[in-house]
PDB file of C-alpha atoms and ligand atoms in Angstrom:
ATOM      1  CA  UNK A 189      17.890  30.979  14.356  1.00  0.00           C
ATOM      2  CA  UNK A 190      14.869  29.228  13.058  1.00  0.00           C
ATOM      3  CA  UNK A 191      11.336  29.960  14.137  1.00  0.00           C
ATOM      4  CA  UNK A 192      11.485  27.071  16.705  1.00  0.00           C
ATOM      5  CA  UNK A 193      14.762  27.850  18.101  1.00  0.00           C
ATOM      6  CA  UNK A 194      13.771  31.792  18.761  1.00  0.00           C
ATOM      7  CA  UNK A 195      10.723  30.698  20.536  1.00  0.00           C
ATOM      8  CA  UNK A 196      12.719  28.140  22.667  1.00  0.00           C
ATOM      9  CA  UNK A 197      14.964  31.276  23.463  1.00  0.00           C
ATOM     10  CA  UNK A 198      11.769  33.572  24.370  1.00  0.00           C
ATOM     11  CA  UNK A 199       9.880  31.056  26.487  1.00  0.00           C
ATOM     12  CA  UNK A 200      11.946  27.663  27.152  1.00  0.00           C
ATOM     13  CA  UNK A 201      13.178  27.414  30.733  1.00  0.00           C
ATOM     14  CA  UNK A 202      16.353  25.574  31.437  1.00  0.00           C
ATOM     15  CA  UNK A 203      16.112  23.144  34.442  1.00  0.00           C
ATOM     16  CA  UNK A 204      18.424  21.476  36.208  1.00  0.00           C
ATOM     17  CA  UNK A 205      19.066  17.653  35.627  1.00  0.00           C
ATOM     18  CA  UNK A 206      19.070  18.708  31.616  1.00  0.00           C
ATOM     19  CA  UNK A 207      15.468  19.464  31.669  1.00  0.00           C
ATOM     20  CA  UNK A 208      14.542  21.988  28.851  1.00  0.00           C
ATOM     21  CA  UNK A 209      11.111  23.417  30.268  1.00  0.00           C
ATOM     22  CA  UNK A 210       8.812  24.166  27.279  1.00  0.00           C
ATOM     23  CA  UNK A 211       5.583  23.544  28.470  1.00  0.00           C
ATOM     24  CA  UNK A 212       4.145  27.071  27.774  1.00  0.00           C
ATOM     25  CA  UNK A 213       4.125  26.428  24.125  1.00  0.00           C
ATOM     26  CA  UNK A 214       4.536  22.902  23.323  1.00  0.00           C
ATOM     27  CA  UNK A 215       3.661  20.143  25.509  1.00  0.00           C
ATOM     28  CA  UNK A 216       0.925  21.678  28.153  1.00  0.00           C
ATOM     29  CA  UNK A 217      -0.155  24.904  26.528  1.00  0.00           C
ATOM     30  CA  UNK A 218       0.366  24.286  23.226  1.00  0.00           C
ATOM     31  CA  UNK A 219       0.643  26.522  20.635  1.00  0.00           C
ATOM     32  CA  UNK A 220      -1.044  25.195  17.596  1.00  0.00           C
ATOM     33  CA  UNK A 221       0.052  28.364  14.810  1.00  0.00           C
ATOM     34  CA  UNK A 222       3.763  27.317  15.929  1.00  0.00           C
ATOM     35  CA  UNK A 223       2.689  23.460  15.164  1.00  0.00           C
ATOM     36  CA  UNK A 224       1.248  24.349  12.084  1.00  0.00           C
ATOM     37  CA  UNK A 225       4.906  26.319  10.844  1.00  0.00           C
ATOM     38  CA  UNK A 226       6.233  22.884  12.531  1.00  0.00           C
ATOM     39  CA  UNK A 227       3.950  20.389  10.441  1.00  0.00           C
ATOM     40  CA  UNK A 228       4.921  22.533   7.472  1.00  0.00           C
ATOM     41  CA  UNK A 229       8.518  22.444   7.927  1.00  0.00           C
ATOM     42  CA  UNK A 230       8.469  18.948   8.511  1.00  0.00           C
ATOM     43  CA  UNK A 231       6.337  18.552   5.048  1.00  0.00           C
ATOM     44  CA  UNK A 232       9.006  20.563   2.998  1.00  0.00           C
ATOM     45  CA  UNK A 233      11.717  18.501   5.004  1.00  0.00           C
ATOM     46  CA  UNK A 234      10.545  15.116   3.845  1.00  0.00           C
ATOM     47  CA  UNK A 235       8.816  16.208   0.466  1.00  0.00           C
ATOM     48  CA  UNK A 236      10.612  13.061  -1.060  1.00  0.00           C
ATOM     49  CA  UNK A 237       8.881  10.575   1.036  1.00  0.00           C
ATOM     50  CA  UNK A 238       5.776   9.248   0.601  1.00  0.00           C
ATOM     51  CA  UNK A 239       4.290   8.832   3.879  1.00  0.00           C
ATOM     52  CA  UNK A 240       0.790   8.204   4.211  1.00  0.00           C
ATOM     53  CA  UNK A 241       0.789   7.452   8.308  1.00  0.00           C
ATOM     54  CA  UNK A 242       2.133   9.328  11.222  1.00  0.00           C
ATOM     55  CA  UNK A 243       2.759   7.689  14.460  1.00  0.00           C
ATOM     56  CA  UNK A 244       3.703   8.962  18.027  1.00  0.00           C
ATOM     57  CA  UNK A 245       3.695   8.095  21.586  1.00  0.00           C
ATOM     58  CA  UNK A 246       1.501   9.525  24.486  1.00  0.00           C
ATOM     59  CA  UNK A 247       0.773  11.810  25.510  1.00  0.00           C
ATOM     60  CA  UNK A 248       3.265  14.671  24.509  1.00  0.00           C
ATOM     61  CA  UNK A 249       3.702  13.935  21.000  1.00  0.00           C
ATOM     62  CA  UNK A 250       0.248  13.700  20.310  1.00  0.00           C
ATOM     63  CA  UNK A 251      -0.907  17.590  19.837  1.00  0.00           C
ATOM     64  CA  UNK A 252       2.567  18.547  17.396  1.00  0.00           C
ATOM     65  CA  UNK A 253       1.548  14.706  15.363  1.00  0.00           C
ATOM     66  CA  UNK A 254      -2.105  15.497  14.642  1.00  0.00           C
ATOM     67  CA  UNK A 255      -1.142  18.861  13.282  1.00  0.00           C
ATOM     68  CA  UNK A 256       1.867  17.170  11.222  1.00  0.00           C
ATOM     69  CA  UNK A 257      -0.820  14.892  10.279  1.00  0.00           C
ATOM     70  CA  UNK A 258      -3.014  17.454   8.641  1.00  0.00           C
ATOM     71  CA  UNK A 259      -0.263  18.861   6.970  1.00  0.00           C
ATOM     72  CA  UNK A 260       0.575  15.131   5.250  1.00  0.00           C
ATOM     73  CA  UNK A 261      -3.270  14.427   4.946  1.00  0.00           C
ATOM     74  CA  UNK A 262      -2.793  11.079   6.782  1.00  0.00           C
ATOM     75  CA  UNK A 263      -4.020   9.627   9.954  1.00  0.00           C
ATOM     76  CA  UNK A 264      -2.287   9.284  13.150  1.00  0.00           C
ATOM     77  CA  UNK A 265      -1.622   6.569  15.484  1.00  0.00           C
ATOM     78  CA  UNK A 266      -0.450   7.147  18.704  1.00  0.00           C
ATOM     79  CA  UNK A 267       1.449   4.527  21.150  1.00  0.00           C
ATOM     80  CA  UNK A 268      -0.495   3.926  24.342  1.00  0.00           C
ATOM     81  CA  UNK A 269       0.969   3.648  27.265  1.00  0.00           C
ATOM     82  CA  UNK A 270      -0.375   0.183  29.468  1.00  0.00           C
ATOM     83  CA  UNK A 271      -0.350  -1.521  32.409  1.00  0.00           C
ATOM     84  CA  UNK A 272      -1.779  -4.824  30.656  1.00  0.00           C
ATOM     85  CA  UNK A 273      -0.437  -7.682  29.478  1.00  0.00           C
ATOM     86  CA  UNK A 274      -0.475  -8.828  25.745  1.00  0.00           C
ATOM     87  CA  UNK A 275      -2.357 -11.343  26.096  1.00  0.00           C
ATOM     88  CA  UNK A 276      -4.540 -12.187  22.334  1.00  0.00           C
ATOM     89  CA  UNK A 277      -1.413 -10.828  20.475  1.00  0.00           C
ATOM     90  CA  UNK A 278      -4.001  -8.145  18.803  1.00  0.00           C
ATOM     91  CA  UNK A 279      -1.028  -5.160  19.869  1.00  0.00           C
ATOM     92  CA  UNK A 280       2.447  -4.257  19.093  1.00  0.00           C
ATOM     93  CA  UNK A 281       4.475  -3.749  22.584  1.00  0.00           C
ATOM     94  CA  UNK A 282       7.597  -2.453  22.987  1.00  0.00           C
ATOM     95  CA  UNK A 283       9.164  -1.017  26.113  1.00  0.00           C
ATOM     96  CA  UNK A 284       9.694   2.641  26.594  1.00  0.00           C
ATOM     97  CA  UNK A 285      11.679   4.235  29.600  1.00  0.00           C
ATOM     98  CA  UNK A 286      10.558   7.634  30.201  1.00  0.00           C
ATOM     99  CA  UNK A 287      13.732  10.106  30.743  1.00  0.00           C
ATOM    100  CA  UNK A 288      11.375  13.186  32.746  1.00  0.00           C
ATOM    101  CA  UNK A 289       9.929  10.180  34.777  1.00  0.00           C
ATOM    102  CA  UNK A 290      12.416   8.015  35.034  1.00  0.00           C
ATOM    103  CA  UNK A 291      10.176   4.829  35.156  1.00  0.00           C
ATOM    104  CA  UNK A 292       9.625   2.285  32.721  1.00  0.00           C
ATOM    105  CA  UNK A 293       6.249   2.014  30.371  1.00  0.00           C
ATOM    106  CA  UNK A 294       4.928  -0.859  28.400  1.00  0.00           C
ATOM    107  CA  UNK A 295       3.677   0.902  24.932  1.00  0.00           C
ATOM    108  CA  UNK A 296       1.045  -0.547  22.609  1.00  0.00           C
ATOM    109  CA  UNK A 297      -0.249  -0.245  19.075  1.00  0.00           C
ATOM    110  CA  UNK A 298      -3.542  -2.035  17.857  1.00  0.00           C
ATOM    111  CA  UNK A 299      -2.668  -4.589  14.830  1.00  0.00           C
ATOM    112  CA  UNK A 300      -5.435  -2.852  13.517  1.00  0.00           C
ATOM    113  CA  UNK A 301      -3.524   0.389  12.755  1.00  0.00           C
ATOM    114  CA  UNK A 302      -0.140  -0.025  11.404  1.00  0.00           C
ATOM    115  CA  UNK A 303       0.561  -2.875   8.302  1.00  0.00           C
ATOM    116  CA  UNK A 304       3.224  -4.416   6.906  1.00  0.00           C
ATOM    117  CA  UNK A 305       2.124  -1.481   3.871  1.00  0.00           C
ATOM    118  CA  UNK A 306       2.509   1.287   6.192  1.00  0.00           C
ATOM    119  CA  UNK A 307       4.880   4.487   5.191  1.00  0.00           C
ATOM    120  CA  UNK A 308       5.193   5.499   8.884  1.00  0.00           C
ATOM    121  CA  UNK A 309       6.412   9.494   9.897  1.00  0.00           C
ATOM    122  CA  UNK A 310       7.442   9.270  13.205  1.00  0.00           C
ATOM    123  CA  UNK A 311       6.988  12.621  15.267  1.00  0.00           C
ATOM    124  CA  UNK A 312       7.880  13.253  18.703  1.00  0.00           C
ATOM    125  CA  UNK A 313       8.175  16.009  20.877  1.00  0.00           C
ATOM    126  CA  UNK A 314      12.003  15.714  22.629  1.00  0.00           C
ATOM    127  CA  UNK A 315      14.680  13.335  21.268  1.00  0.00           C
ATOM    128  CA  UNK A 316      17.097  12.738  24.358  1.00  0.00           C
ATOM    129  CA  UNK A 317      18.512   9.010  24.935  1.00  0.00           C
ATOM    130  CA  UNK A 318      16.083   7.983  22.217  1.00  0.00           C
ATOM    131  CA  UNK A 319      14.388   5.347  24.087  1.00  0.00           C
ATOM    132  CA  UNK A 320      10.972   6.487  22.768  1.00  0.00           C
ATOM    133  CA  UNK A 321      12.221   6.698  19.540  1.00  0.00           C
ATOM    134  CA  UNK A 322      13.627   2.857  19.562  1.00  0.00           C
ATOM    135  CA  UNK A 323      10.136   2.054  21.058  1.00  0.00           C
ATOM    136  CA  UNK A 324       8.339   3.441  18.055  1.00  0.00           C
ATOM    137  CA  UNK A 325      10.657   2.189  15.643  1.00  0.00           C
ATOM    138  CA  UNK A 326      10.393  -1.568  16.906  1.00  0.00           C
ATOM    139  CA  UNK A 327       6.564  -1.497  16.714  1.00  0.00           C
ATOM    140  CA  UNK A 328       6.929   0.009  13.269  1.00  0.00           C
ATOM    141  CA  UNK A 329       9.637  -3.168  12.527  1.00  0.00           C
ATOM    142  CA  UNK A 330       6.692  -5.429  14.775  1.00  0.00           C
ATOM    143  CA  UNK A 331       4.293  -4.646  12.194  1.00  0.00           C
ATOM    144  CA  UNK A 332       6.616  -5.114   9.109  1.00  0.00           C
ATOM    145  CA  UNK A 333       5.858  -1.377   7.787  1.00  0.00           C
ATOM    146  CA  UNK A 334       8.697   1.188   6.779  1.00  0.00           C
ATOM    147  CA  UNK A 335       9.714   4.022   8.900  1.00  0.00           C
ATOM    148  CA  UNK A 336      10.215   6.513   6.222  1.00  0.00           C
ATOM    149  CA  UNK A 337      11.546   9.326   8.619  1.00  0.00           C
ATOM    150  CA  UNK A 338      11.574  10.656  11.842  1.00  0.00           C
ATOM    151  CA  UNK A 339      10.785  14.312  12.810  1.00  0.00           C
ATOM    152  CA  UNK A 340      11.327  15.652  16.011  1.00  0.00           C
ATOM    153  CA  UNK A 341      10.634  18.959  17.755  1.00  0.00           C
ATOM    154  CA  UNK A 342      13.575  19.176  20.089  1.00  0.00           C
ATOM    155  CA  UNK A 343      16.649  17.220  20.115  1.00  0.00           C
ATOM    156  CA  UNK A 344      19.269  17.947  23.301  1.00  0.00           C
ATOM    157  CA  UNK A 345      22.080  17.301  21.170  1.00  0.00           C
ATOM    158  CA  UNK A 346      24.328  16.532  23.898  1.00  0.00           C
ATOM    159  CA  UNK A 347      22.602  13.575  24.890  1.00  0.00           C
ATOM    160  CA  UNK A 348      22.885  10.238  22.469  1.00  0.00           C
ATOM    161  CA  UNK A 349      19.722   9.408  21.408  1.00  0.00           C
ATOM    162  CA  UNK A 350      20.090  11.479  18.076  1.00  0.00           C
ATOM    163  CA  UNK A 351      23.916   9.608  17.631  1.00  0.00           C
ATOM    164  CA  UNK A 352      22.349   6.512  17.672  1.00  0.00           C
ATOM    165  CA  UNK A 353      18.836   6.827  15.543  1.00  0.00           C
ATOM    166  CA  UNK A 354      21.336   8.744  13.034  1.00  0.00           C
ATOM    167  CA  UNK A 355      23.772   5.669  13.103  1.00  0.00           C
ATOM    168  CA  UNK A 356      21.021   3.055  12.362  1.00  0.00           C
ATOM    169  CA  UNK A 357      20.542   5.196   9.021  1.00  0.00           C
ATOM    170  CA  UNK A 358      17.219   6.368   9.809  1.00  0.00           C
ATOM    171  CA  UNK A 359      16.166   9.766   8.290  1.00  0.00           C
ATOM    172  CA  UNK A 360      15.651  12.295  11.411  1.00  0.00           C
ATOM    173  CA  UNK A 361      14.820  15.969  11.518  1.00  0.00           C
ATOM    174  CA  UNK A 362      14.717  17.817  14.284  1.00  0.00           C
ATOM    175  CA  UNK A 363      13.353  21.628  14.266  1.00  0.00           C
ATOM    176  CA  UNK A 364      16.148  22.480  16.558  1.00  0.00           C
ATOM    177  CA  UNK A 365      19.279  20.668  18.061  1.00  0.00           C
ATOM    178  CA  UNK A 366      20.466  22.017  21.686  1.00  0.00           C
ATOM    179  CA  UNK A 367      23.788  21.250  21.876  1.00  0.00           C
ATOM    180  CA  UNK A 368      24.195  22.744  25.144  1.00  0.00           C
ATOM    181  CA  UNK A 369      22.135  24.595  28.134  1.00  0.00           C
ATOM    182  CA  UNK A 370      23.142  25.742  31.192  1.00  0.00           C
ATOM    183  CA  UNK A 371      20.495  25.823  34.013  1.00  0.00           C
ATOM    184  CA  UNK A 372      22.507  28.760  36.205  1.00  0.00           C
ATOM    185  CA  UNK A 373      22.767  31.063  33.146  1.00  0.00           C
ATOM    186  CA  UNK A 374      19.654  30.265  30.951  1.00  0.00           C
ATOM    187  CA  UNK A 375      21.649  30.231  27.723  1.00  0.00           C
ATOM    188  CA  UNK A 376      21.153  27.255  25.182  1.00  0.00           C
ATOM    189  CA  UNK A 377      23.462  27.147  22.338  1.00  0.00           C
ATOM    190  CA  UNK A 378      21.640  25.520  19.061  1.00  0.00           C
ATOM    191  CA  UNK A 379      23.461  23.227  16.457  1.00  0.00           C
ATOM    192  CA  UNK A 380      23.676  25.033  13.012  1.00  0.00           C
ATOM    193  CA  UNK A 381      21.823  23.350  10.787  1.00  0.00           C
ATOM    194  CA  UNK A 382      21.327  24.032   6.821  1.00  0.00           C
TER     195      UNK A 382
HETATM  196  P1  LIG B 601      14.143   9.747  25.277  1.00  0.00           P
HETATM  197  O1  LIG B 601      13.273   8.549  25.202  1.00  0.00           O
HETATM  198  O2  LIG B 601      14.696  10.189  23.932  1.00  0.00           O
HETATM  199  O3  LIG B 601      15.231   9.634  26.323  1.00  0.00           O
HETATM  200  O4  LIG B 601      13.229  10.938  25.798  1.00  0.00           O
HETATM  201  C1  LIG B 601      12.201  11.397  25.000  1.00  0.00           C
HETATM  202  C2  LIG B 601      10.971  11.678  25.790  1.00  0.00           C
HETATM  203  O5  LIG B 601      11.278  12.220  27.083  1.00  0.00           O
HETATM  204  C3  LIG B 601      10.117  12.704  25.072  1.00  0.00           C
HETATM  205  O6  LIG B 601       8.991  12.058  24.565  1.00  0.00           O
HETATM  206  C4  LIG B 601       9.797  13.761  26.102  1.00  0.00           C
HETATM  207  O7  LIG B 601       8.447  13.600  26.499  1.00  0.00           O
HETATM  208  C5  LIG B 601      10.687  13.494  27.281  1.00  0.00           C
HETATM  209  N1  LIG B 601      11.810  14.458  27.443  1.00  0.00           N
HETATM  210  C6  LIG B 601      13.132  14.175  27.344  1.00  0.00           C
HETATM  211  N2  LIG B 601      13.885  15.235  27.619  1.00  0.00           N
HETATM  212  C7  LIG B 601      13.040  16.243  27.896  1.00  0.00           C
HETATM  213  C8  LIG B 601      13.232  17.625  28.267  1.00  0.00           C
HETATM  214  O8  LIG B 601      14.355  18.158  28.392  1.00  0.00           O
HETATM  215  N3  LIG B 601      12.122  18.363  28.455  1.00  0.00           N
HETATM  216  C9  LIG B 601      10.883  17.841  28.320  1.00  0.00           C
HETATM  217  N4  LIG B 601       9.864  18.663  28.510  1.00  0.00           N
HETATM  218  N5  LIG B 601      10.654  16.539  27.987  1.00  0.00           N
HETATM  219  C10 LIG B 601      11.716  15.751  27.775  1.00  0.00           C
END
């Protein structure tokens, strides 16, 4: 087991409805040492690339990207979530349904921060259906920039997000893969990865 997965194993809750609960180390408390070893491994993971922006979405991805983002030495964007309407053209939109809250968010990026130019890491918290991730990418696609790879904390393995991004031929990383978890026992069996 990796550093991630042993942690998940320590203090990761399983919840019904496929929830894994991590909130006491990565997306309410967070614990930034752990995001550093994250932003680290996700350097030596994509040495080949040259990246020089990360983006994520609100609000959980935010505190594991900024770290990740010190690690590259490049700035990050983050998605906002918005009630408004597009109206001067000066954002990227896509639409992004939430899988914890089951509703569906308009997400924006200012034309101001992502160009055609753009090497774009993509960092998220929890790859599940990958509707988040297919947000991102489209903005990235909206401004006519590159996604160069896309690193994730946790990916439930079992659902088909990480299928699909994989079958579109985009680079993705994820720290650990759950390929199963069962809420009554509180086991969660991890993908071997090399
Ligand atoms: P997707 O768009 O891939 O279906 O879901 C990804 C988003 O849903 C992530 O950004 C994350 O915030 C949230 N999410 C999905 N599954 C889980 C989960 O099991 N636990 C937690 N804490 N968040 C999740």
């Amino acid at each position: 087991m990796n550093f991630l997965e042993e942690r998940i194993v320590k203090d990761g809750i399983v919840k019904e409805g496929n929830i894994l609960k991590v909130d006491s180390f990565l997306n309410h408390q967070m614990d930034v040492t752990l995001f550093q070893q994250m932003g680290e491994e996700f350097k030596r993971r994509f040495a080949d690339k040259e990246i020089n922006k990360i983006l994520t979405i609100e609000a959980s991805g935010i505190g594991i990207a900024c770290i990740v983002a010190s690690c590259f030495h490049v700035p990050v964007v983050f998605a906002k979530k918005s009630k408004s309407v597009n109206i001067d053209g000066a954002v990227y939109v896509a639409e992004v349904e939430s899988f914890t809250h089951k509703c569906k968010n308009q997400v924006i990026v200012s034309k101001k921060f992502l160009h055609p130019e753009d090497k774009v890491l993509i960092i998220d918290d929890f790859l599940a259906n990958g509707c988040a991730l297919q947000g991102l990418i489209s903005i990235v696609a909206q401004a006519g920039a590159t996604v160069e790879g896309i690193g994730i904390a946790v990916e439930k393995g079992f659902q088909q997000g990480g299928r699909i991004i994989r079958n579109l031929g985009y680079p993705l990383e994820s720290l650990a893969i759950v390929d199963s978890m069962d809420a009554s026992t509180g086991t969660i069996v991890f993908r071997e990865q090399n």
